[in-house]
């Protein structure tokens, strides 16, 4: 886990989080707010440049930033959200039709997804084992963010072709 220059975490806290949240180990972790009902973890990538999603050309020219709020698997019975700051880069390739593109952090969450990979794994297993309403009740009791509809959808690999 990379501790950013503005991080308020001690080294010991960083190691604890790395053990609890291995999917965030490649990210810089900022503030961790445990004061409210939901544990909020600020994170961002520190990779300097990314490849354009259209042409693959590398760019380090940041256009803007915004925060993705990702529901994560619970820690010690507490709901967790990752506030992932992502950057929008300008494509530097003059012939590319994609003017800007957003960095992707595939180990954490896929494009347009609002849940982390660990939480998605829990929901997929719950859907297979319990189905809709009982599964939704269980994940709610386990302090994880999911609706009944997110439990009812079976994983793609289980869908008959
Ligand atoms: Zn491009």
mmCIF file of C-alpha atoms and ligand atoms in Angstrom:
data_model
loop_
_atom_site.group_PDB
_atom_site.id
_atom_site.type_symbol
_atom_site.label_atom_id
_atom_site.label_comp_id
_atom_site.label_asym_id
_atom_site.label_seq_id
_atom_site.Cartn_x
_atom_site.Cartn_y
_atom_site.Cartn_z
ATOM 1 C CA UNK A 1 0.000 0.000 0.000
ATOM 2 C CA UNK A 2 1.400 3.352 -0.982
ATOM 3 C CA UNK A 3 0.916 6.087 1.544
ATOM 4 C CA UNK A 4 0.510 9.400 -0.203
ATOM 5 C CA UNK A 5 2.356 12.518 0.821
ATOM 6 C CA UNK A 6 -0.862 13.981 2.278
ATOM 7 C CA UNK A 7 -1.678 10.764 4.073
ATOM 8 C CA UNK A 8 -2.583 10.968 7.728
ATOM 9 C CA UNK A 9 -1.990 7.254 8.280
ATOM 10 C CA UNK A 10 0.821 5.871 10.369
ATOM 11 C CA UNK A 11 2.894 3.036 8.889
ATOM 12 C CA UNK A 12 1.198 0.568 11.250
ATOM 13 C CA UNK A 13 -2.255 1.713 10.168
ATOM 14 C CA UNK A 14 -1.173 1.432 6.529
ATOM 15 C CA UNK A 15 -0.089 -2.170 7.087
ATOM 16 C CA UNK A 16 -3.353 -2.973 8.861
ATOM 17 C CA UNK A 17 -5.374 -1.585 5.961
ATOM 18 C CA UNK A 18 -3.203 -3.486 3.474
ATOM 19 C CA UNK A 19 -4.079 -6.710 5.273
ATOM 20 C CA UNK A 20 -7.777 -5.892 5.475
ATOM 21 C CA UNK A 21 -8.122 -4.397 1.990
ATOM 22 C CA UNK A 22 -5.595 -6.072 -0.327
ATOM 23 C CA UNK A 23 -7.473 -4.818 -3.409
ATOM 24 C CA UNK A 24 -6.384 -1.267 -2.469
ATOM 25 C CA UNK A 25 -2.674 -2.065 -2.063
ATOM 26 C CA UNK A 26 -1.627 -0.331 -5.284
ATOM 27 C CA UNK A 27 -3.363 2.898 -4.297
ATOM 28 C CA UNK A 28 -2.394 5.829 -2.116
ATOM 29 C CA UNK A 29 -4.697 5.908 0.882
ATOM 30 C CA UNK A 30 -5.663 9.271 2.271
ATOM 31 C CA UNK A 31 -8.049 9.938 5.123
ATOM 32 C CA UNK A 32 -9.924 7.065 6.756
ATOM 33 C CA UNK A 33 -13.060 8.372 8.458
ATOM 34 C CA UNK A 34 -14.566 6.030 11.033
ATOM 35 C CA UNK A 35 -16.611 8.682 12.842
ATOM 36 C CA UNK A 36 -19.909 8.029 11.046
ATOM 37 C CA UNK A 37 -22.043 4.951 10.465
ATOM 38 C CA UNK A 38 -20.106 4.184 7.258
ATOM 39 C CA UNK A 39 -16.312 3.826 7.174
ATOM 40 C CA UNK A 40 -15.033 6.140 4.440
ATOM 41 C CA UNK A 41 -11.638 5.467 2.855
ATOM 42 C CA UNK A 42 -10.117 8.018 0.487
ATOM 43 C CA UNK A 43 -7.883 6.499 -2.200
ATOM 44 C CA UNK A 44 -6.232 7.479 -5.444
ATOM 45 C CA UNK A 45 -3.847 6.016 -7.995
ATOM 46 C CA UNK A 46 -0.373 7.471 -8.183
ATOM 47 C CA UNK A 47 0.483 6.031 -11.584
ATOM 48 C CA UNK A 48 1.804 8.993 -13.580
ATOM 49 C CA UNK A 49 0.364 8.173 -17.003
ATOM 50 C CA UNK A 50 -2.354 6.045 -18.535
ATOM 51 C CA UNK A 51 -3.139 4.696 -21.988
ATOM 52 C CA UNK A 52 -6.024 6.185 -23.936
ATOM 53 C CA UNK A 53 -9.009 3.828 -23.960
ATOM 54 C CA UNK A 54 -9.475 4.440 -27.711
ATOM 55 C CA UNK A 55 -5.975 4.575 -29.258
ATOM 56 C CA UNK A 56 -3.743 3.259 -26.457
ATOM 57 C CA UNK A 57 -1.458 6.291 -26.576
ATOM 58 C CA UNK A 58 0.023 7.196 -23.200
ATOM 59 C CA UNK A 59 -0.789 10.518 -21.590
ATOM 60 C CA UNK A 60 0.230 12.284 -18.393
ATOM 61 C CA UNK A 61 -1.848 15.403 -19.110
ATOM 62 C CA UNK A 62 -4.563 15.572 -16.452
ATOM 63 C CA UNK A 63 -7.764 17.273 -17.624
ATOM 64 C CA UNK A 64 -9.798 16.973 -14.403
ATOM 65 C CA UNK A 65 -10.509 14.802 -11.388
ATOM 66 C CA UNK A 66 -13.621 13.447 -9.741
ATOM 67 C CA UNK A 67 -14.535 11.040 -6.960
ATOM 68 C CA UNK A 68 -16.086 7.613 -7.521
ATOM 69 C CA UNK A 69 -17.980 6.372 -4.471
ATOM 70 C CA UNK A 70 -17.609 2.584 -4.367
ATOM 71 C CA UNK A 71 -19.398 0.311 -1.913
ATOM 72 C CA UNK A 72 -16.943 -2.177 -0.457
ATOM 73 C CA UNK A 73 -17.189 -5.362 1.608
ATOM 74 C CA UNK A 74 -17.824 -4.750 5.314
ATOM 75 C CA UNK A 75 -15.041 -4.615 7.906
ATOM 76 C CA UNK A 76 -15.895 -5.858 11.410
ATOM 77 C CA UNK A 77 -19.600 -5.495 10.677
ATOM 78 C CA UNK A 78 -19.317 -1.907 9.458
ATOM 79 C CA UNK A 79 -20.312 -0.704 6.017
ATOM 80 C CA UNK A 80 -17.356 0.589 3.992
ATOM 81 C CA UNK A 81 -17.198 2.998 1.074
ATOM 82 C CA UNK A 82 -14.095 3.792 -0.934
ATOM 83 C CA UNK A 83 -13.929 7.372 -2.183
ATOM 84 C CA UNK A 84 -11.695 6.801 -5.200
ATOM 85 C CA UNK A 85 -10.365 9.962 -6.839
ATOM 86 C CA UNK A 86 -9.881 9.286 -10.543
ATOM 87 C CA UNK A 87 -8.317 11.490 -13.178
ATOM 88 C CA UNK A 88 -9.542 12.325 -16.652
ATOM 89 C CA UNK A 89 -6.598 12.605 -19.052
ATOM 90 C CA UNK A 90 -6.310 14.417 -22.386
ATOM 91 C CA UNK A 91 -5.358 12.132 -25.259
ATOM 92 C CA UNK A 92 -2.161 13.507 -26.819
ATOM 93 C CA UNK A 93 -2.590 11.630 -30.110
ATOM 94 C CA UNK A 94 -3.703 14.232 -32.697
ATOM 95 C CA UNK A 95 -5.540 11.688 -34.874
ATOM 96 C CA UNK A 96 -7.482 10.107 -31.977
ATOM 97 C CA UNK A 97 -11.199 10.882 -31.843
ATOM 98 C CA UNK A 98 -11.246 10.469 -28.068
ATOM 99 C CA UNK A 99 -10.374 13.870 -26.620
ATOM 100 C CA UNK A 100 -10.258 12.692 -22.999
ATOM 101 C CA UNK A 101 -10.375 9.405 -21.138
ATOM 102 C CA UNK A 102 -10.690 8.331 -17.509
ATOM 103 C CA UNK A 103 -8.066 6.230 -15.736
ATOM 104 C CA UNK A 104 -9.227 2.755 -14.812
ATOM 105 C CA UNK A 105 -8.292 0.914 -11.629
ATOM 106 C CA UNK A 106 -9.188 -2.636 -12.641
ATOM 107 C CA UNK A 107 -8.133 -4.334 -9.385
ATOM 108 C CA UNK A 108 -10.647 -2.227 -7.463
ATOM 109 C CA UNK A 109 -13.716 -1.872 -9.692
ATOM 110 C CA UNK A 110 -14.490 -2.133 -13.369
ATOM 111 C CA UNK A 111 -15.648 0.703 -15.549
ATOM 112 C CA UNK A 112 -19.032 2.167 -14.452
ATOM 113 C CA UNK A 113 -19.242 -0.245 -11.514
ATOM 114 C CA UNK A 114 -20.329 1.118 -8.143
ATOM 115 C CA UNK A 115 -19.112 -1.804 -6.043
ATOM 116 C CA UNK A 116 -15.578 -3.069 -5.473
ATOM 117 C CA UNK A 117 -14.521 -6.475 -6.751
ATOM 118 C CA UNK A 118 -14.557 -8.057 -3.250
ATOM 119 C CA UNK A 119 -18.130 -6.873 -2.634
ATOM 120 C CA UNK A 120 -19.213 -8.079 -6.078
ATOM 121 C CA UNK A 121 -17.721 -11.482 -5.234
ATOM 122 C CA UNK A 122 -19.731 -11.672 -2.003
ATOM 123 C CA UNK A 123 -22.946 -10.680 -3.819
ATOM 124 C CA UNK A 124 -22.408 -13.242 -6.588
ATOM 125 C CA UNK A 125 -21.842 -16.052 -4.068
ATOM 126 C CA UNK A 126 -24.881 -14.947 -2.062
ATOM 127 C CA UNK A 127 -27.014 -14.891 -5.219
ATOM 128 C CA UNK A 128 -26.012 -18.437 -6.098
ATOM 129 C CA UNK A 129 -26.518 -19.813 -2.579
ATOM 130 C CA UNK A 130 -29.562 -17.909 -1.314
ATOM 131 C CA UNK A 131 -31.221 -16.056 -4.173
ATOM 132 C CA UNK A 132 -33.074 -12.716 -4.029
ATOM 133 C CA UNK A 133 -34.918 -11.784 -0.841
ATOM 134 C CA UNK A 134 -33.019 -14.007 1.677
ATOM 135 C CA UNK A 135 -29.713 -12.974 0.111
ATOM 136 C CA UNK A 136 -30.612 -9.286 0.264
ATOM 137 C CA UNK A 137 -31.549 -9.643 3.963
ATOM 138 C CA UNK A 138 -28.281 -11.408 4.734
ATOM 139 C CA UNK A 139 -26.015 -8.846 3.063
ATOM 140 C CA UNK A 140 -27.940 -6.043 4.780
ATOM 141 C CA UNK A 141 -27.305 -7.703 8.154
ATOM 142 C CA UNK A 142 -23.643 -8.028 7.190
ATOM 143 C CA UNK A 143 -23.515 -4.251 6.585
ATOM 144 C CA UNK A 144 -22.959 -4.451 2.864
ATOM 145 C CA UNK A 145 -24.670 -2.247 0.354
ATOM 146 C CA UNK A 146 -26.884 -4.196 -2.035
ATOM 147 C CA UNK A 147 -30.455 -4.211 -3.224
ATOM 148 C CA UNK A 148 -32.606 -7.280 -3.796
ATOM 149 C CA UNK A 149 -32.173 -6.891 -7.535
ATOM 150 C CA UNK A 150 -28.385 -7.022 -7.204
ATOM 151 C CA UNK A 151 -28.723 -10.373 -5.432
ATOM 152 C CA UNK A 152 -31.197 -11.832 -7.930
ATOM 153 C CA UNK A 153 -28.929 -11.525 -10.935
ATOM 154 C CA UNK A 154 -26.813 -14.664 -11.178
ATOM 155 C CA UNK A 155 -23.190 -14.328 -12.217
ATOM 156 C CA UNK A 156 -22.630 -14.371 -15.971
ATOM 157 C CA UNK A 157 -20.782 -17.710 -15.891
ATOM 158 C CA UNK A 158 -23.913 -19.333 -14.407
ATOM 159 C CA UNK A 159 -26.236 -18.038 -17.103
ATOM 160 C CA UNK A 160 -27.207 -20.786 -19.577
ATOM 161 C CA UNK A 161 -26.035 -20.009 -23.082
HETATM 162 ZN ZN1 LIG B 1 -6.513 8.441 -27.858
#
